[in-house]
Amino acid sequence: MKKIFLCSNLLFLVLGTMLLSCQAAMASGSTVMDRIHAAKEPFDNMKMETAYQLPVKTVLAKESYQGGTFRVLARKDSITRFRCSVCHTEKKMLARDGAFFTHSDIEINHGRGDDKLACIECHDEKDRDFLRDAEGKNIDFDHSYRLCGQCHFRQKRDWLGGAHGKREAYWAGERVVRNCTSCHSPHSPAFETKMPVTYSLPLDQ
Amino acid sequence: MNSSRKKEGQMKTKKNEKKTTRRSFMKNLSVAAAAGSAGLVTGGCVSLEKTEEMGLKWEEYFKKNYRLMTEEEKGETVARLERLAKLKGDGDIQMSSQGPRENVLYGYAFNISRCKGYMDCVEACVKENNLDRTSKTQYIRLFEMDSGQLDPTTGDGKYHHEVPVENKFYMGVQCYHCENAPCIKACPTKATWREPDGIVVVDYDWCIGCRYCLAACPYWGRRFNWGEPEIPREEMNRKQHYLGNRMRMKGVMEKCTFCVQRTRQGKLPACAEACPTGSRVFGNLLDPDSEIRFILKHKKVFRFKEELGTDPKFWYFID
Ligand code: SF4
Ligand code: SF4
């Protein structure tokens, strides 16, 4: 019994080594940069047949990516008290409800140093269901990147190209990226200081 | 082959059985095979499940190196491994043997000016890839670095305090999936290779655990299983790939596989998906319209120890 094992083992090993070394020789040669420069045809990302369905709502972006379209995560759905105009009316209200209605929970930590932004620098004073850019144009909450990009134009350029922000779940398929407000709180956009979620053991272990 | 025999011998036995020596294990196998082929149901002696398990292990023992298998043989071994996992009590594993796609070469970019050192990537990787909890194996290591430094060996790889610390930056290190990988050349059994889509993988059933590759890698890319990897059953990721996150055994090498079980389905690797700061960009290097190509074209990028000629597919960049 044992002899048979050894014989067959040996055969496999010799055969395997021969076959594999052939393959290795064929594969070697060009560097990554060579291969990248040689690849000029866009990859058909929609060809990935794997079903990709995001559990979140997205909207078609009003900008283009590499000459084509892309989608961003919707924002309005996650604003707790949208639509704003339900409360922002001319109607009178009771003083005791003030704390609830005046967004007293929101702390503005956006702007340089002590020069904090005021609400109406981004929100439309007349139509509370929209944001408003410096030129006075209405901006939908789902497309807040158009507003943020006014000041943060470098980040926006990187975001459009893919060097800032991130794709949602898939590298292939239709491009879906996070909105500015998916990661940054618009009222306090800097990332917080906190404990890391785990730790590593010393290198020599 | 000798190696896999050794491993089989080491395979953990269930609690209620005695630990078998290699010799008695081999003997049992032949007995089981004989019993199976004769169609005997030996009541009270060897249970049906036991017979089946041994038969499967027997066939597993004689399989080839993954690269030499036909599609059919790949399908068969995957089916056997799923069944063996079930018999072992690991539940319903879905194991894939999905191959690489044409015109895809995976690449990775890491933004060192954005990473805050939160380590969500490390945690997500451990869970996704069924990494051993006992030894706290991690494929990714984050280094806290002094500004101006670009060599992670100068950084702190075991920090545990509030992050980010002012005037520090964070650098993630993992397998770079080198195009010209020294680990592959070092392997005496060809148990590790680069797939056509660029992922450097290990055939866990072919690895003899010599650790030559670990010594050859200049980037701490590889992890060795000194013991039997252990994971709480309820935390096991059952969506697996033969070359990826399937359960490893004691005495074999493993490493980051760019989450082959995810990426070949079009998904992002777990680390890239988990990162809350968007510091991790993953994509197809052969697609001129991909995000990673945008970064290579428009950002200041560098690769770690590029002068070694390992040709990594992992770039660092700054805003
Ligand atoms: S980083 Fe190390 S383990 Fe990964 S491919 Fe390169 S040499 Fe091999
Ligand atoms: S430890 Fe590394 S070098 Fe040794 S057989 Fe396994 S993959 Fe190959």
XYZ file of C-alpha atoms in Angstrom, chain A residues 1-2 5 8-9 12-13 16-17 19-21 23 27 30-33 35-36 39-43 45 48-50 65-66 155 157-158 161-172 175 178 183 191-203, chain B residues 1 5 26 62 65 67-68 101-106 114 116-120 123 135-136 138 141 157-158 160-163 179 190 196 263 265-268 272-273 275-276 278 281-282 284-291 293-296 299 311 313 315 317:
124
model
C 0.000 0.000 0.000
C 2.658 2.431 1.090
C 1.488 6.009 -2.320
C 2.017 8.136 -7.202
C 3.228 10.964 -5.021
C 2.444 13.937 -9.257
C 5.299 15.959 -7.913
C 3.350 19.161 -11.332
C 6.702 20.818 -11.090
C 3.850 21.987 -15.700
C 4.021 24.772 -13.163
C 7.489 25.963 -14.041
C 3.532 28.506 -16.644
C 3.884 34.802 -17.044
C 6.372 42.919 -18.139
C 6.092 45.173 -15.113
C 2.875 46.547 -13.646
C 3.575 49.946 -15.180
C 0.759 46.555 -18.283
C -0.989 49.717 -17.092
C -4.216 49.031 -21.177
C -6.076 51.801 -22.989
C -9.509 50.293 -23.517
C -11.992 51.071 -20.728
C -13.140 47.947 -18.897
C -17.758 47.422 -15.607
C -19.796 41.976 -14.024
C -22.812 39.741 -13.959
C -22.869 39.472 -10.178
C -17.166 60.992 -14.133
C -14.669 60.172 -16.897
C -11.530 67.930 -2.590
C -11.968 67.510 -7.986
C -10.423 64.550 -6.187
C -11.914 61.420 -9.945
C -11.982 58.950 -7.057
C -9.034 60.087 -4.914
C -11.286 61.554 -2.190
C -14.333 59.907 -0.681
C -15.217 56.352 -1.478
C -17.226 53.975 -3.566
C -20.071 52.155 -1.954
C -19.499 48.387 -1.651
C -18.498 47.612 -5.272
C -15.447 48.360 -7.391
C -17.317 47.156 -10.481
C -20.140 53.753 -10.022
C -20.674 58.457 -1.029
C -18.996 60.857 5.885
C -13.271 63.588 11.843
C -13.298 63.006 15.567
C -10.504 61.799 17.832
C -11.337 58.393 19.296
C -9.962 55.016 20.362
C -9.092 52.634 17.516
C -11.502 49.687 17.274
C -8.769 47.118 17.891
C -5.014 46.819 18.402
C -2.087 44.760 17.144
C 0.382 42.607 18.997
C 4.075 43.565 18.882
C 5.750 42.738 15.580
C 1.941 15.088 -0.933
C -0.349 13.689 4.826
C -3.936 5.901 7.791
C -5.070 12.682 -3.485
C -2.257 21.428 -6.827
C -3.469 25.245 -10.574
C -3.375 21.830 -12.219
C -11.688 37.815 -15.137
C -10.127 38.934 -18.353
C -8.711 42.469 -18.492
C -8.677 42.795 -14.730
C -5.544 43.460 -12.703
C -6.232 44.486 -9.137
C -6.408 60.870 5.184
C -6.796 58.483 10.984
C -5.586 55.200 12.444
C -9.049 54.032 13.546
C -8.277 50.422 12.502
C -11.743 49.596 11.218
C -11.181 44.512 12.349
C -3.072 34.304 18.144
C -4.761 37.570 17.084
C -4.073 40.236 11.367
C -0.818 46.457 10.292
C 2.831 49.288 14.911
C 1.111 48.548 18.216
C -3.441 51.879 21.423
C -4.561 55.363 22.351
C -6.910 57.994 20.999
C -6.236 58.692 17.354
C 4.058 41.456 -9.686
C 4.859 25.954 -5.846
C -3.764 36.300 -13.772
C -13.389 41.093 -5.311
C -17.719 39.227 -7.407
C -17.150 42.912 -8.084
C -17.147 43.858 -4.411
C -14.556 45.924 -2.623
C -11.675 49.239 1.683
C -15.364 48.937 2.423
C -12.619 52.423 6.064
C -14.614 55.400 7.339
C -11.957 56.846 2.341
C -8.968 52.831 -2.914
C -9.227 49.563 -4.776
C -8.848 47.605 -11.826
C -5.442 48.797 -13.007
C -6.242 47.826 -16.586
C -9.243 50.153 -16.727
C -8.097 53.670 -17.657
C -11.359 55.017 -16.192
C -10.930 53.456 -12.753
C -10.366 55.454 -9.585
C -5.825 54.921 -12.423
C -6.964 58.465 -11.657
C -4.816 58.398 -8.534
C -1.772 57.036 -10.337
C -1.621 62.229 -7.314
C 6.896 45.670 -8.343
C 0.542 46.696 -6.815
C 0.665 52.619 -3.841
C -0.492 58.707 -2.028
